PDB file of C-alpha atoms in Angstrom:
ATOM      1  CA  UNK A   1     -15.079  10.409  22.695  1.00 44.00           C
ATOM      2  CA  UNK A   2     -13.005   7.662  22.469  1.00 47.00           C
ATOM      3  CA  UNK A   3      -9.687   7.098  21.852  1.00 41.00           C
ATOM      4  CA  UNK A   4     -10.196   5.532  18.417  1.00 40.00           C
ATOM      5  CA  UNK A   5     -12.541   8.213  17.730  1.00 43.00           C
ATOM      6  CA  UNK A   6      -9.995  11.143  18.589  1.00 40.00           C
ATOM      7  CA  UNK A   7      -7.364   9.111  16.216  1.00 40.00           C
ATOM      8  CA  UNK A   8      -9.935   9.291  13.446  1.00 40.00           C
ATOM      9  CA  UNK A   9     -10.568  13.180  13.416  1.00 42.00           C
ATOM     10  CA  UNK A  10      -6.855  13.509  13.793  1.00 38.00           C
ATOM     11  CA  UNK A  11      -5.637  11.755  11.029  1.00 38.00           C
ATOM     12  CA  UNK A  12      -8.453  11.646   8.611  1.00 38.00           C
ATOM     13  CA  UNK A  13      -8.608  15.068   8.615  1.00 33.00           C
ATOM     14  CA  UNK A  14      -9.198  16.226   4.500  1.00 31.00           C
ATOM     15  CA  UNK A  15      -5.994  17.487   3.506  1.00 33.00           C
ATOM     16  CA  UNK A  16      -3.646  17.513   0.759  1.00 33.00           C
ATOM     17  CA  UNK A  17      -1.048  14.871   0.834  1.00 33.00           C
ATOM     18  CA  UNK A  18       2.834  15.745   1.130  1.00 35.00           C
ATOM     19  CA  UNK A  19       4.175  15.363  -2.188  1.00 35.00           C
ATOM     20  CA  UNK A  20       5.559  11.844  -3.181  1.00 36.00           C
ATOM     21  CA  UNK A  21       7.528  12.988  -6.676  1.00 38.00           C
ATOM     22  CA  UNK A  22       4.829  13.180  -8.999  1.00 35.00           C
ATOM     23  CA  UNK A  23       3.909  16.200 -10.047  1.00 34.00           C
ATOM     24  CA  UNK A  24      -0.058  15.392 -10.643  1.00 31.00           C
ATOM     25  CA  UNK A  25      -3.058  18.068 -10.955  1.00 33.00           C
ATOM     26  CA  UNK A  26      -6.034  15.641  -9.601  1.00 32.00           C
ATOM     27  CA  UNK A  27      -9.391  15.313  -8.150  1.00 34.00           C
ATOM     28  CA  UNK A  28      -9.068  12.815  -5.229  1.00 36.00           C
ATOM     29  CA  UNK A  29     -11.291  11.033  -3.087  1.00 37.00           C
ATOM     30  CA  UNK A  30     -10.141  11.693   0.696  1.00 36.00           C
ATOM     31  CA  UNK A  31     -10.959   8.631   3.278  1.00 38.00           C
ATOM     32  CA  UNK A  32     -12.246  10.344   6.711  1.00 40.00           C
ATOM     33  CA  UNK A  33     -11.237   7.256   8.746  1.00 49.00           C
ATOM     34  CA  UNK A  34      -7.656   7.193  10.056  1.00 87.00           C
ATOM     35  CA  UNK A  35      -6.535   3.911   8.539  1.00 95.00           C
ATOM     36  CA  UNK A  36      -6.602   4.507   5.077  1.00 96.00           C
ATOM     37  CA  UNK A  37      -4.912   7.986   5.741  1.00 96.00           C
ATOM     38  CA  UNK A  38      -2.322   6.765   8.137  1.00 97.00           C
ATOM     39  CA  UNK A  39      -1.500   3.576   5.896  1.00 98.00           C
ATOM     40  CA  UNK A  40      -0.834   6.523   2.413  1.00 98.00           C
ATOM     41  CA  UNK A  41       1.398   9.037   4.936  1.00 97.00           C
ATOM     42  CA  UNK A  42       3.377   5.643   5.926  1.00 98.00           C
ATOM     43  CA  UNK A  43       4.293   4.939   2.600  1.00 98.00           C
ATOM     44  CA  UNK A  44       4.389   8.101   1.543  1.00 97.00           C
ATOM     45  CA  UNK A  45       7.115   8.551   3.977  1.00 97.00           C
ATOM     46  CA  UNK A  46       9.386   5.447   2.632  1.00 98.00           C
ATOM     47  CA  UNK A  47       9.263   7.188  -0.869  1.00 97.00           C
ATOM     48  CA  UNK A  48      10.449  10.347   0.229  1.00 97.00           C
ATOM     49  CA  UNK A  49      13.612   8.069   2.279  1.00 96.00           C
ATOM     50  CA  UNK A  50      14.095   6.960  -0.980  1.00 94.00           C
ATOM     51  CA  UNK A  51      14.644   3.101   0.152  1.00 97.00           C
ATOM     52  CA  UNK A  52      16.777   1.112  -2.349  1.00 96.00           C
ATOM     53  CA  UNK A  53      18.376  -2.630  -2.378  1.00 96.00           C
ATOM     54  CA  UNK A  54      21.692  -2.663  -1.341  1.00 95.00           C
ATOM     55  CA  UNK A  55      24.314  -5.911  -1.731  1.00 94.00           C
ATOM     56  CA  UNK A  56      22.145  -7.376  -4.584  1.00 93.00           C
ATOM     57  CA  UNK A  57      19.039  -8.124  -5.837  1.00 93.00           C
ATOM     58  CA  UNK A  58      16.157  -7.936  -2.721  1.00 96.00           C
ATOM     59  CA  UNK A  59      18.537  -7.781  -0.475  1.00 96.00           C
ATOM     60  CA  UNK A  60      19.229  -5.168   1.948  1.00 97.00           C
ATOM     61  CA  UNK A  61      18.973  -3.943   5.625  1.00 97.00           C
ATOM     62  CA  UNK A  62      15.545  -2.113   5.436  1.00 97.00           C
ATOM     63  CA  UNK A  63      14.084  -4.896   3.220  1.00 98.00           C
ATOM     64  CA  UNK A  64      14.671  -7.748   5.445  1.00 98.00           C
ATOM     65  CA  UNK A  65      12.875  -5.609   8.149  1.00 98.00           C
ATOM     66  CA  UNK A  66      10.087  -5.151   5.288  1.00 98.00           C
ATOM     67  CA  UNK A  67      10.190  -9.268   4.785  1.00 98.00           C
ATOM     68  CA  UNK A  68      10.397  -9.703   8.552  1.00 98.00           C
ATOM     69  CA  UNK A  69       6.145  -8.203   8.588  1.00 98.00           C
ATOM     70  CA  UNK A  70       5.702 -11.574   6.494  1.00 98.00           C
ATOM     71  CA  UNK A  71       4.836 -15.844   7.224  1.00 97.00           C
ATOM     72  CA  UNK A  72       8.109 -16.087   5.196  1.00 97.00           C
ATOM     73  CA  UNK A  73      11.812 -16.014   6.777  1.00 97.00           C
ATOM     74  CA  UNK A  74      13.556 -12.902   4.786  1.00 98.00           C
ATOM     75  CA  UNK A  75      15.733 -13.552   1.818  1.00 97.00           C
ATOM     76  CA  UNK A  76      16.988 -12.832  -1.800  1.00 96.00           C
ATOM     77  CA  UNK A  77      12.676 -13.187  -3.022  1.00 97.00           C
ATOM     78  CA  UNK A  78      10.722 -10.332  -3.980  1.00 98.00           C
ATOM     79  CA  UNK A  79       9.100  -7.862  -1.789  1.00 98.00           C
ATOM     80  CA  UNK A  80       6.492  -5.714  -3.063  1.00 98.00           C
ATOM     81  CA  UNK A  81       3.636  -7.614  -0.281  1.00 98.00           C
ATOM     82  CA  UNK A  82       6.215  -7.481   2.026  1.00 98.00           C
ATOM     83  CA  UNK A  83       6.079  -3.298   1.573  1.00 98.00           C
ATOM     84  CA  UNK A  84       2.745  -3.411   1.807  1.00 98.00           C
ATOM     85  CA  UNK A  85       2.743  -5.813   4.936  1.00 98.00           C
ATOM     86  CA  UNK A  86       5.331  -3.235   6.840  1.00 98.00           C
ATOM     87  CA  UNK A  87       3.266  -0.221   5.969  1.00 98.00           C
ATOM     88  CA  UNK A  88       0.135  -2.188   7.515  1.00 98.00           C
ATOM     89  CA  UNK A  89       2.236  -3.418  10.646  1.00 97.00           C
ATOM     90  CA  UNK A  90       3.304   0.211  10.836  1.00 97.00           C
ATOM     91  CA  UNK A  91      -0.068   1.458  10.635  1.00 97.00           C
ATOM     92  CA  UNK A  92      -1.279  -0.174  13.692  1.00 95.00           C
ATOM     93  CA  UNK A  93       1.432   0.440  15.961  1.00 94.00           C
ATOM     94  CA  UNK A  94       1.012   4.360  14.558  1.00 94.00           C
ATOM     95  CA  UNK A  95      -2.635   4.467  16.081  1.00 94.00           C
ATOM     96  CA  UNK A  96      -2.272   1.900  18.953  1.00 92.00           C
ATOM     97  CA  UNK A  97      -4.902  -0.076  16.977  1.00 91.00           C
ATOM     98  CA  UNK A  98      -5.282  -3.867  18.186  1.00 91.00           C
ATOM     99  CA  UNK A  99      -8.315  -4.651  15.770  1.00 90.00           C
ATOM    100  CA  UNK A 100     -10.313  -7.656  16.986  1.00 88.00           C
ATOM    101  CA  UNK A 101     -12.348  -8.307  13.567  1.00 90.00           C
ATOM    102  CA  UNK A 102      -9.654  -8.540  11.333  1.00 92.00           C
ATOM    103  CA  UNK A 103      -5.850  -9.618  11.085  1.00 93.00           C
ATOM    104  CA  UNK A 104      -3.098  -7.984   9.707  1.00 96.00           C
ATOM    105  CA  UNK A 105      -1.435  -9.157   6.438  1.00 97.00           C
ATOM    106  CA  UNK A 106       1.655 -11.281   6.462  1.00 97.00           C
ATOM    107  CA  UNK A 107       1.840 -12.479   3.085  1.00 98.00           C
ATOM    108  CA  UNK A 108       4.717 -12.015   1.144  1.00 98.00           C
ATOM    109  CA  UNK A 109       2.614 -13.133  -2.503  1.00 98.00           C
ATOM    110  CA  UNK A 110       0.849  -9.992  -4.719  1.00 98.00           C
ATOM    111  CA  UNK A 111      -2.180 -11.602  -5.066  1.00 98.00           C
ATOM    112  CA  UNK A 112      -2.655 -14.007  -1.937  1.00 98.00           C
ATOM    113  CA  UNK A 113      -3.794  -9.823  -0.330  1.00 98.00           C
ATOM    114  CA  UNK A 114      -6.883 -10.359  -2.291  1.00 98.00           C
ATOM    115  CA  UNK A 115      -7.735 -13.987  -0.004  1.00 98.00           C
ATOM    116  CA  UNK A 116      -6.697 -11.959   2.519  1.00 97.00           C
ATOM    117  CA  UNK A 117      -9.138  -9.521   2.481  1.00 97.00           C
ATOM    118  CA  UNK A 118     -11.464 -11.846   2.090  1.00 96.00           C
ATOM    119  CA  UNK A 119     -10.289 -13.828   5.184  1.00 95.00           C
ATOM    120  CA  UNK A 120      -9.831 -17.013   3.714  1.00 95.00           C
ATOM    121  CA  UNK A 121      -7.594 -19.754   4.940  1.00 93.00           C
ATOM    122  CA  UNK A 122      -4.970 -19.271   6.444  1.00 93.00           C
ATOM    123  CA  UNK A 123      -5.209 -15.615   6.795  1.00 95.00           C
ATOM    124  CA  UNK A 124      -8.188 -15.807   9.557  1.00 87.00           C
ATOM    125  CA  UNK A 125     -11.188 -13.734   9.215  1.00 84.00           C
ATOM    126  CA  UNK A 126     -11.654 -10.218   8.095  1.00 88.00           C
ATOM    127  CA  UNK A 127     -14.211  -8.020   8.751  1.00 89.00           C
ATOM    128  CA  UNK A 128     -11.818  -5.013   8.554  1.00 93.00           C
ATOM    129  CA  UNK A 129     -11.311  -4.546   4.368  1.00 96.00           C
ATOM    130  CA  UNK A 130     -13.710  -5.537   1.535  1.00 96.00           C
ATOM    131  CA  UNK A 131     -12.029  -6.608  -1.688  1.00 97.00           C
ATOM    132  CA  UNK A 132     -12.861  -4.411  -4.914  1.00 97.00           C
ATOM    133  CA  UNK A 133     -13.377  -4.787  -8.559  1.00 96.00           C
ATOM    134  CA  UNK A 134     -10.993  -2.986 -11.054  1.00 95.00           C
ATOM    135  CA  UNK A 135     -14.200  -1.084 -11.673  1.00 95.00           C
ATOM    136  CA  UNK A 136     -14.555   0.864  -8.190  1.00 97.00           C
ATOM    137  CA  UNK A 137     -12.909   4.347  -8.090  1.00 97.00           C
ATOM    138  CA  UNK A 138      -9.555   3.949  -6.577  1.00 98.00           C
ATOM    139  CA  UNK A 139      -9.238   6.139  -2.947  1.00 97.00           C
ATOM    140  CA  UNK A 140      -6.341   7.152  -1.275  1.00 97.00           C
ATOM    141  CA  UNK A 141      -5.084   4.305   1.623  1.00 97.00           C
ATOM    142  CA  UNK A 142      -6.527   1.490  -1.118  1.00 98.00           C
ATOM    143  CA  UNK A 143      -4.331  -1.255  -1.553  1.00 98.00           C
ATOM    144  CA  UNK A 144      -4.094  -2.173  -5.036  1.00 98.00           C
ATOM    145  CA  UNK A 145      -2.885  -5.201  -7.249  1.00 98.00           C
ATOM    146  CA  UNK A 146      -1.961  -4.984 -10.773  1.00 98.00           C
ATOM    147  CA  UNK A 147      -2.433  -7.309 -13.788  1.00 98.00           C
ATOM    148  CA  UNK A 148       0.697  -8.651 -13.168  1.00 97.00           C
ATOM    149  CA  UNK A 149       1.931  -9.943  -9.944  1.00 97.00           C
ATOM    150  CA  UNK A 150       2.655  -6.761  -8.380  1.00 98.00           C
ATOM    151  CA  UNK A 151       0.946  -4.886  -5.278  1.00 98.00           C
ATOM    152  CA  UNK A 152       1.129  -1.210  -4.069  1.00 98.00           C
ATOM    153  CA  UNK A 153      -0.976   1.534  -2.030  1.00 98.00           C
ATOM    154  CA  UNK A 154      -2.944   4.604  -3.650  1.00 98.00           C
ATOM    155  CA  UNK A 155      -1.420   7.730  -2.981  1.00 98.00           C
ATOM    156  CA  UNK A 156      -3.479   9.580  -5.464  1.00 98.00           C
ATOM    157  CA  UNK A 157      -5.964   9.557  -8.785  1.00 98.00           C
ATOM    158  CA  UNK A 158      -7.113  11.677 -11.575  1.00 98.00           C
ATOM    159  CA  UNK A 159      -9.865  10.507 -12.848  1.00 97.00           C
ATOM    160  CA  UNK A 160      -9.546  12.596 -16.228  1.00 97.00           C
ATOM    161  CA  UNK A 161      -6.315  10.985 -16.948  1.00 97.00           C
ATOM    162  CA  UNK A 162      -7.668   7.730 -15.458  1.00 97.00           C
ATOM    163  CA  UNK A 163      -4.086   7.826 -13.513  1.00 98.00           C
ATOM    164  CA  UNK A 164      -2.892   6.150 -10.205  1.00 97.00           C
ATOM    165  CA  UNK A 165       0.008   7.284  -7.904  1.00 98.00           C
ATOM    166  CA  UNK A 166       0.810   5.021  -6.134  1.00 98.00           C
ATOM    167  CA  UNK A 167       3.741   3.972  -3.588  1.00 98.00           C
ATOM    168  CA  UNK A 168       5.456   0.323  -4.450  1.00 98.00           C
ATOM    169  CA  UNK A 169       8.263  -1.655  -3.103  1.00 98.00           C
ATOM    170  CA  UNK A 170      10.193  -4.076  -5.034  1.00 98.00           C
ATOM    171  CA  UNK A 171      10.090  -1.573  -8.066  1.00 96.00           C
ATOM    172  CA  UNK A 172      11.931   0.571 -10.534  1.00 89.00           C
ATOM    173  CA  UNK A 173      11.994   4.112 -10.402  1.00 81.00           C
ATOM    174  CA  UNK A 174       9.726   5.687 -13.193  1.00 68.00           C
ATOM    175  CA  UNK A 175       8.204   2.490 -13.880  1.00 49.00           C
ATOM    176  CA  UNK A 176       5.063   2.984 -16.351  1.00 48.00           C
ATOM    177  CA  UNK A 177       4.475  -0.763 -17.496  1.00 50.00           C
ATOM    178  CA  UNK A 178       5.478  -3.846 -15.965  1.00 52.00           C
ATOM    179  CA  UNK A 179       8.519  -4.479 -18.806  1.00 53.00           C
ATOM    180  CA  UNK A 180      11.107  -4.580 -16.415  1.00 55.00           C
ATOM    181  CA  UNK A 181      14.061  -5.578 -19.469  1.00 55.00           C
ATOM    182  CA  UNK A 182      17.576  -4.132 -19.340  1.00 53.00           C
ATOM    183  CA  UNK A 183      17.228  -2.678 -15.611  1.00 51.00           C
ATOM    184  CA  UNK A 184      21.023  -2.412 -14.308  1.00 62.00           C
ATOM    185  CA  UNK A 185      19.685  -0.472 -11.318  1.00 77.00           C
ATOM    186  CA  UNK A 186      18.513  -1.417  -7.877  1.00 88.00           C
ATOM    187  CA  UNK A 187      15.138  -1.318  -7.366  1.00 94.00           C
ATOM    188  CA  UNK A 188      13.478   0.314  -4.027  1.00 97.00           C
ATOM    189  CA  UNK A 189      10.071   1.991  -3.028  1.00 98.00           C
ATOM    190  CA  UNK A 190       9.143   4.570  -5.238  1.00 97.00           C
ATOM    191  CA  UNK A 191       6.052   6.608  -6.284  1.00 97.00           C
ATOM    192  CA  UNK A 192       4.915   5.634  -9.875  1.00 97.00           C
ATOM    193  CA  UNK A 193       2.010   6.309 -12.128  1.00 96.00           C
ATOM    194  CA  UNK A 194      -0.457   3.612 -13.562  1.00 97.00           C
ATOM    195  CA  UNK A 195      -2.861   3.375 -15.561  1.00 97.00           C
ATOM    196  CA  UNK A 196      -6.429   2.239 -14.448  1.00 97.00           C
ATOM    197  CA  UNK A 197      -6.420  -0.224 -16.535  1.00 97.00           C
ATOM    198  CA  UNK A 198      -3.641  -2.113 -15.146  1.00 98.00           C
ATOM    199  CA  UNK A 199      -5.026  -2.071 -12.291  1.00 98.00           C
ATOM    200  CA  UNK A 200      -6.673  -6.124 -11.138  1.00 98.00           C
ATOM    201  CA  UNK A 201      -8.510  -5.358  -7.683  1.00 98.00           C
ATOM    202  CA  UNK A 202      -8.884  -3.248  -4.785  1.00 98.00           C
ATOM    203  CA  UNK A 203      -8.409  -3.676  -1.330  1.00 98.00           C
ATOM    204  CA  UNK A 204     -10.174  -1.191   0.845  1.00 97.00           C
ATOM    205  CA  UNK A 205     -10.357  -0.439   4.929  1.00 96.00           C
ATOM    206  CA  UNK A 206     -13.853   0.149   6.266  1.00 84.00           C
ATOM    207  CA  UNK A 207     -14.434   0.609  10.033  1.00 62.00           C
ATOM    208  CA  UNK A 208     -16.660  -2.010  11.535  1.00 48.00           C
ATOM    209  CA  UNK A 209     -15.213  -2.116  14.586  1.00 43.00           C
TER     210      UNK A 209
END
């Protein structure tokens, strides 16, 4: 067995996720391979720090180390990719993984993840994640982008309430639509609830290594 392999059964093991502050009652579809897994416990874990701007708007210590995963020098700009860049970065070094078909993400735009995952220019090829319609049933580990230029990573679904959970950066807490009017309070990485139908595509890992 490989080491890979020993990685895998370790962290893909089916299991109930920690809880990320949404109370949810839901069927979920559980990945068996150790990326998807790893990348929703990474994220699951900067909810539960409960990671917030500090000194103004995208600013802040542990966001310029979330920018710093990114092609783009950190700075006052927003940083939901960026999240989502850090909890990939983070994901590799987790499981020692140096993948040779695919490169990691360092984009710091919403919907640039989707090129990405298709390996288009400048992001290098990618044999590592296939990009989904709106249509395919959201998994736990999928990367998702909304209908507005915003990105997160599945934590959960309920398919009777058609419901994501989801952990975000660059977002306010208890967020259900994208209306972001009259927030006075610093945004951060939080878990938040959407609804299917906001959601624009899917990115999801497949080992083809």
């Amino acid at each position: 067995m490989t080491l890979f392999s020993w990685l895998a059964q370790l962290f893909g093991r089916l299991q109930r996720p920690r809880s990320s502050g949404v109370d949810t009652q839901s069927v979920i579809v559980y990945e068996t391979q150790s990326v998807p897994e790893t990348l929703a416990r990474i994220a699951e874990l900067e909810v539960e720090k409960g990671i917030t701007e500090e000194g103004g708007n995208n600013r802040g210590a542990r966001i310029v180390e979330y920018q710093s995963t990114t092609w783009l020098a950190p700075g006052p700009w927003p940083w939901c990719a960026a999240f989502v860049c850090w909890c990939v970065y983070e994901t590799l070094r987790t499981l020692a993984l140096n993948p040779k078909t695919w490169k990691r993400p360092r984009t710091a735009g919403a919907y640039d993840f989707e090129n990405w995952a298709q390996g288009l220019h400048p992001h290098g090829s990618n044999s590592g994640w296939s990009l989904m319609s709106a249509k395919t049933t959201p998994r736990r580990g999928d990367i998702v982008t909304f209908t507005w230029s915003h990105i997160g990573i599945v934590l959960d679904y309920d398919p009777k309430r058609q419901m994501l959970t989801t952990a975000e950066g660059n977002t306010f807490p208890k967020a259900t639509t994208s209306d972001r009017s009259n927030v006075r309070l610093p945004d951060g990485v939080h878990a938040q609830q959407r609804k299917r139908s906001l959601v624009r595509r899917l990115i999801r890992y497949a080992d083809n290594d």
